[in-house]
């Protein structure tokens, strides 16, 4: 244990209800990726100070770290309603919704912020949210929405194999057969064995679409 950890632990034993000490120790644990130690402290803080946004954010981040999206999402929903222009919170909530397979809700909240690029701290943040929007739209069987989101992403981030696959299946659903085949081929060149299931599907679709072009 670090010296700071030892001092804070001793101080907390003497003053178990001190919220400042609890936050400091919890933040220290979180920074050291000791989520199992941080989580009970922050859960306790959140119960005693439910209106404290910093504690709620810390707790939501710890839940995300442990892939506990069911507990993270309600916290992120409340925080993002209180901070409707905080795109980081909204994108975090959307990712939790995607993990929970609540695709229509994720698409709805992401479409709202991706339409306002100036709200994002960096272009990469906009690109990441647009990528999440594309995934949500694709899961909602909205190929036009997927391609629109991918077009936004392409303005700020380099393309990747999963993005190329989303592009290909969206063109395929829209019967853009020539564009679909081109996108499947580009995907296969980029993927090179890293997405075997999608590569199998891409090869199958290229053969199936060959007479359609």
mmCIF file of C-alpha atoms in Angstrom:
data_model
loop_
_atom_site.group_PDB
_atom_site.id
_atom_site.type_symbol
_atom_site.label_atom_id
_atom_site.label_comp_id
_atom_site.label_asym_id
_atom_site.label_seq_id
_atom_site.Cartn_x
_atom_site.Cartn_y
_atom_site.Cartn_z
ATOM 1 C CA UNK A 1 0.000 0.000 0.000
ATOM 2 C CA UNK A 2 1.179 3.530 -0.687
ATOM 3 C CA UNK A 3 1.871 5.960 2.139
ATOM 4 C CA UNK A 4 -1.157 8.064 1.131
ATOM 5 C CA UNK A 5 -3.346 4.965 1.230
ATOM 6 C CA UNK A 6 -2.121 4.041 4.722
ATOM 7 C CA UNK A 7 -2.672 7.576 6.065
ATOM 8 C CA UNK A 8 -6.179 7.806 4.579
ATOM 9 C CA UNK A 9 -7.132 4.328 5.811
ATOM 10 C CA UNK A 10 -6.026 5.198 9.362
ATOM 11 C CA UNK A 11 -7.805 8.567 9.235
ATOM 12 C CA UNK A 12 -11.006 6.890 8.047
ATOM 13 C CA UNK A 13 -10.877 4.384 10.894
ATOM 14 C CA UNK A 14 -10.797 7.353 13.279
ATOM 15 C CA UNK A 15 -13.506 9.276 11.351
ATOM 16 C CA UNK A 16 -15.573 6.641 9.505
ATOM 17 C CA UNK A 17 -18.292 9.092 8.453
ATOM 18 C CA UNK A 18 -15.995 11.755 6.992
ATOM 19 C CA UNK A 19 -17.095 12.148 3.333
ATOM 20 C CA UNK A 20 -13.942 14.049 2.265
ATOM 21 C CA UNK A 21 -11.645 11.275 3.507
ATOM 22 C CA UNK A 22 -13.883 8.636 1.946
ATOM 23 C CA UNK A 23 -13.826 10.400 -1.450
ATOM 24 C CA UNK A 24 -10.040 10.787 -1.278
ATOM 25 C CA UNK A 25 -9.475 7.116 -0.491
ATOM 26 C CA UNK A 26 -12.035 5.966 -3.075
ATOM 27 C CA UNK A 27 -10.429 8.180 -5.747
ATOM 28 C CA UNK A 28 -7.012 6.819 -4.820
ATOM 29 C CA UNK A 29 -8.261 3.221 -5.139
ATOM 30 C CA UNK A 30 -9.965 4.024 -8.453
ATOM 31 C CA UNK A 31 -6.717 5.539 -9.776
ATOM 32 C CA UNK A 32 -4.895 2.325 -8.819
ATOM 33 C CA UNK A 33 -7.620 0.226 -10.538
ATOM 34 C CA UNK A 34 -8.583 -1.273 -7.154
ATOM 35 C CA UNK A 35 -12.236 -1.073 -8.142
ATOM 36 C CA UNK A 36 -13.281 -3.761 -5.655
ATOM 37 C CA UNK A 37 -12.019 -1.558 -2.788
ATOM 38 C CA UNK A 38 -13.313 1.730 -4.213
ATOM 39 C CA UNK A 39 -16.832 0.526 -5.079
ATOM 40 C CA UNK A 40 -18.256 -0.092 -1.543
ATOM 41 C CA UNK A 41 -16.874 3.269 -0.345
ATOM 42 C CA UNK A 42 -18.482 5.178 -3.215
ATOM 43 C CA UNK A 43 -21.769 3.247 -2.951
ATOM 44 C CA UNK A 44 -21.934 4.281 0.714
ATOM 45 C CA UNK A 45 -21.166 7.933 -0.209
ATOM 46 C CA UNK A 46 -23.817 7.922 -2.917
ATOM 47 C CA UNK A 47 -26.429 6.730 -0.402
ATOM 48 C CA UNK A 48 -25.568 9.475 2.091
ATOM 49 C CA UNK A 49 -25.111 12.239 -0.562
ATOM 50 C CA UNK A 50 -27.362 11.268 -3.489
ATOM 51 C CA UNK A 51 -27.363 14.829 -4.885
ATOM 52 C CA UNK A 52 -23.552 15.028 -5.182
ATOM 53 C CA UNK A 53 -22.799 14.847 -8.920
ATOM 54 C CA UNK A 54 -19.077 14.131 -8.476
ATOM 55 C CA UNK A 55 -19.826 11.084 -6.341
ATOM 56 C CA UNK A 56 -22.475 9.890 -8.822
ATOM 57 C CA UNK A 57 -19.976 10.261 -11.710
ATOM 58 C CA UNK A 58 -17.292 8.367 -9.788
ATOM 59 C CA UNK A 59 -19.747 5.576 -8.974
ATOM 60 C CA UNK A 60 -20.952 5.383 -12.600
ATOM 61 C CA UNK A 61 -17.323 5.123 -13.798
ATOM 62 C CA UNK A 62 -16.620 2.335 -11.293
ATOM 63 C CA UNK A 63 -19.700 0.438 -12.482
ATOM 64 C CA UNK A 64 -18.493 0.836 -16.092
ATOM 65 C CA UNK A 65 -15.034 -0.447 -15.070
ATOM 66 C CA UNK A 66 -16.670 -3.588 -13.661
ATOM 67 C CA UNK A 67 -18.980 -3.864 -16.743
ATOM 68 C CA UNK A 68 -22.011 -3.417 -14.453
ATOM 69 C CA UNK A 69 -23.986 -1.476 -17.059
ATOM 70 C CA UNK A 70 -27.351 -2.139 -15.410
ATOM 71 C CA UNK A 71 -26.283 -0.111 -12.354
ATOM 72 C CA UNK A 72 -24.303 2.474 -14.336
ATOM 73 C CA UNK A 73 -27.131 3.417 -16.717
ATOM 74 C CA UNK A 74 -29.652 4.935 -14.224
ATOM 75 C CA UNK A 75 -26.871 7.073 -12.692
ATOM 76 C CA UNK A 76 -25.731 8.227 -16.133
ATOM 77 C CA UNK A 77 -29.356 8.902 -17.146
ATOM 78 C CA UNK A 78 -29.853 11.195 -14.160
ATOM 79 C CA UNK A 79 -26.493 12.936 -14.644
ATOM 80 C CA UNK A 80 -27.013 13.496 -18.364
ATOM 81 C CA UNK A 81 -30.501 14.943 -17.746
ATOM 82 C CA UNK A 82 -28.925 17.397 -15.285
ATOM 83 C CA UNK A 83 -26.127 18.180 -17.801
ATOM 84 C CA UNK A 84 -27.810 17.999 -21.239
ATOM 85 C CA UNK A 85 -24.782 19.504 -23.009
ATOM 86 C CA UNK A 86 -22.201 17.133 -21.479
ATOM 87 C CA UNK A 87 -21.490 14.869 -24.446
ATOM 88 C CA UNK A 88 -19.060 12.666 -22.469
ATOM 89 C CA UNK A 89 -21.818 11.714 -20.018
ATOM 90 C CA UNK A 90 -24.358 11.199 -22.796
ATOM 91 C CA UNK A 91 -22.015 8.994 -24.830
ATOM 92 C CA UNK A 92 -21.160 6.966 -21.691
ATOM 93 C CA UNK A 93 -24.874 6.476 -21.080
ATOM 94 C CA UNK A 94 -25.412 5.469 -24.715
ATOM 95 C CA UNK A 95 -22.636 2.860 -24.445
ATOM 96 C CA UNK A 96 -24.291 1.445 -21.322
ATOM 97 C CA UNK A 97 -27.598 1.292 -23.246
ATOM 98 C CA UNK A 98 -25.854 -0.502 -26.142
ATOM 99 C CA UNK A 99 -24.449 -3.116 -23.724
ATOM 100 C CA UNK A 100 -27.971 -3.515 -22.298
ATOM 101 C CA UNK A 101 -29.282 -3.957 -25.887
ATOM 102 C CA UNK A 102 -31.564 -0.904 -25.528
ATOM 103 C CA UNK A 103 -30.705 0.220 -29.055
ATOM 104 C CA UNK A 104 -33.614 2.622 -29.826
ATOM 105 C CA UNK A 105 -32.877 4.720 -26.710
ATOM 106 C CA UNK A 106 -29.160 4.768 -27.510
ATOM 107 C CA UNK A 107 -29.795 5.881 -31.095
ATOM 108 C CA UNK A 108 -32.189 8.619 -29.982
ATOM 109 C CA UNK A 109 -29.834 10.265 -27.463
ATOM 110 C CA UNK A 110 -26.765 9.900 -29.700
ATOM 111 C CA UNK A 111 -28.508 11.387 -32.752
ATOM 112 C CA UNK A 112 -29.284 14.491 -30.692
ATOM 113 C CA UNK A 113 -25.659 15.163 -29.690
ATOM 114 C CA UNK A 114 -23.946 14.055 -32.928
ATOM 115 C CA UNK A 115 -26.106 16.685 -34.667
ATOM 116 C CA UNK A 116 -24.339 19.314 -32.485
ATOM 117 C CA UNK A 117 -20.603 18.792 -33.163
ATOM 118 C CA UNK A 118 -19.582 21.954 -31.272
ATOM 119 C CA UNK A 119 -20.670 20.358 -27.974
ATOM 120 C CA UNK A 120 -17.793 17.849 -28.112
ATOM 121 C CA UNK A 121 -14.496 18.586 -26.324
ATOM 122 C CA UNK A 122 -12.420 17.136 -29.223
ATOM 123 C CA UNK A 123 -13.075 15.936 -32.806
ATOM 124 C CA UNK A 124 -12.165 12.388 -31.680
ATOM 125 C CA UNK A 125 -14.959 12.517 -29.070
ATOM 126 C CA UNK A 126 -17.413 13.417 -31.848
ATOM 127 C CA UNK A 127 -16.044 10.541 -33.949
ATOM 128 C CA UNK A 128 -16.443 8.036 -31.119
ATOM 129 C CA UNK A 129 -20.040 9.124 -30.481
ATOM 130 C CA UNK A 130 -20.788 8.928 -34.222
ATOM 131 C CA UNK A 131 -19.347 5.387 -34.245
ATOM 132 C CA UNK A 132 -21.601 4.442 -31.320
ATOM 133 C CA UNK A 133 -24.554 6.017 -33.175
ATOM 134 C CA UNK A 134 -23.745 3.948 -36.279
ATOM 135 C CA UNK A 135 -23.700 0.756 -34.205
ATOM 136 C CA UNK A 136 -27.016 1.677 -32.536
ATOM 137 C CA UNK A 137 -28.641 2.519 -35.885
ATOM 138 C CA UNK A 138 -27.368 -0.726 -37.419
ATOM 139 C CA UNK A 139 -28.776 -2.710 -34.469
ATOM 140 C CA UNK A 140 -32.106 -0.907 -35.060
ATOM 141 C CA UNK A 141 -32.023 -2.000 -38.728
ATOM 142 C CA UNK A 142 -31.663 1.622 -39.882
ATOM 143 C CA UNK A 143 -29.038 1.402 -42.668
ATOM 144 C CA UNK A 144 -29.519 5.020 -43.786
ATOM 145 C CA UNK A 145 -28.960 6.235 -40.205
ATOM 146 C CA UNK A 146 -25.871 4.002 -39.977
ATOM 147 C CA UNK A 147 -24.317 5.452 -43.137
ATOM 148 C CA UNK A 148 -25.074 9.040 -42.050
ATOM 149 C CA UNK A 149 -23.373 8.433 -38.682
ATOM 150 C CA UNK A 150 -20.379 6.771 -40.376
ATOM 151 C CA UNK A 151 -20.045 9.764 -42.718
ATOM 152 C CA UNK A 152 -19.733 12.036 -39.661
ATOM 153 C CA UNK A 153 -17.202 9.672 -38.066
ATOM 154 C CA UNK A 154 -15.115 9.587 -41.269
ATOM 155 C CA UNK A 155 -14.607 13.366 -41.117
ATOM 156 C CA UNK A 156 -12.669 13.124 -37.837
ATOM 157 C CA UNK A 157 -11.370 9.554 -37.347
ATOM 158 C CA UNK A 158 -9.536 7.036 -39.541
ATOM 159 C CA UNK A 159 -11.593 4.085 -40.674
ATOM 160 C CA UNK A 160 -11.347 0.633 -39.045
ATOM 161 C CA UNK A 161 -12.377 -2.916 -39.929
ATOM 162 C CA UNK A 162 -15.593 -2.905 -37.801
ATOM 163 C CA UNK A 163 -16.599 0.435 -39.369
ATOM 164 C CA UNK A 164 -16.007 -0.941 -42.882
ATOM 165 C CA UNK A 165 -18.183 -3.959 -42.062
ATOM 166 C CA UNK A 166 -21.018 -1.690 -40.838
ATOM 167 C CA UNK A 167 -20.678 0.294 -44.081
ATOM 168 C CA UNK A 168 -20.860 -2.887 -46.170
ATOM 169 C CA UNK A 169 -23.912 -4.386 -44.442
ATOM 170 C CA UNK A 170 -25.727 -1.029 -44.614
ATOM 171 C CA UNK A 171 -25.168 -0.757 -48.394
ATOM 172 C CA UNK A 172 -26.181 -4.430 -48.683
ATOM 173 C CA UNK A 173 -29.502 -3.792 -46.854
ATOM 174 C CA UNK A 174 -30.173 -0.781 -49.111
ATOM 175 C CA UNK A 175 -29.475 -2.939 -52.229
ATOM 176 C CA UNK A 176 -26.466 -0.773 -53.190
ATOM 177 C CA UNK A 177 -24.884 -3.980 -54.466
ATOM 178 C CA UNK A 178 -21.778 -2.487 -56.167
ATOM 179 C CA UNK A 179 -20.964 -0.312 -53.117
ATOM 180 C CA UNK A 180 -21.633 -3.261 -50.780
ATOM 181 C CA UNK A 181 -19.210 -5.560 -52.645
ATOM 182 C CA UNK A 182 -16.525 -2.829 -52.683
ATOM 183 C CA UNK A 183 -17.007 -2.238 -48.931
ATOM 184 C CA UNK A 184 -16.908 -5.986 -48.144
ATOM 185 C CA UNK A 185 -13.628 -6.304 -50.087
ATOM 186 C CA UNK A 186 -12.102 -3.264 -48.331
ATOM 187 C CA UNK A 187 -13.217 -4.745 -45.002
ATOM 188 C CA UNK A 188 -11.537 -8.094 -45.767
ATOM 189 C CA UNK A 189 -8.268 -6.305 -46.670
ATOM 190 C CA UNK A 190 -8.378 -4.317 -43.405
ATOM 191 C CA UNK A 191 -9.516 -7.162 -41.134
ATOM 192 C CA UNK A 192 -6.980 -9.879 -42.121
ATOM 193 C CA UNK A 193 -8.298 -12.543 -39.746
ATOM 194 C CA UNK A 194 -9.125 -10.309 -36.770
ATOM 195 C CA UNK A 195 -12.936 -10.590 -37.233
ATOM 196 C CA UNK A 196 -13.443 -14.211 -38.407
ATOM 197 C CA UNK A 197 -17.277 -14.319 -38.178
ATOM 198 C CA UNK A 198 -17.709 -11.064 -40.103
ATOM 199 C CA UNK A 199 -15.077 -12.155 -42.657
ATOM 200 C CA UNK A 200 -16.986 -15.385 -43.276
ATOM 201 C CA UNK A 201 -20.180 -13.370 -43.836
ATOM 202 C CA UNK A 202 -18.383 -10.876 -46.100
ATOM 203 C CA UNK A 203 -16.966 -13.625 -48.342
ATOM 204 C CA UNK A 204 -20.390 -15.258 -48.538
ATOM 205 C CA UNK A 205 -22.092 -11.946 -49.450
ATOM 206 C CA UNK A 206 -19.487 -11.086 -52.152
ATOM 207 C CA UNK A 207 -20.308 -14.410 -53.877
ATOM 208 C CA UNK A 208 -24.067 -13.930 -53.411
ATOM 209 C CA UNK A 209 -23.992 -10.360 -54.752
ATOM 210 C CA UNK A 210 -21.702 -11.065 -57.743
ATOM 211 C CA UNK A 211 -24.634 -11.573 -60.196
ATOM 212 C CA UNK A 212 -26.480 -8.476 -58.872
ATOM 213 C CA UNK A 213 -23.916 -5.760 -59.615
#
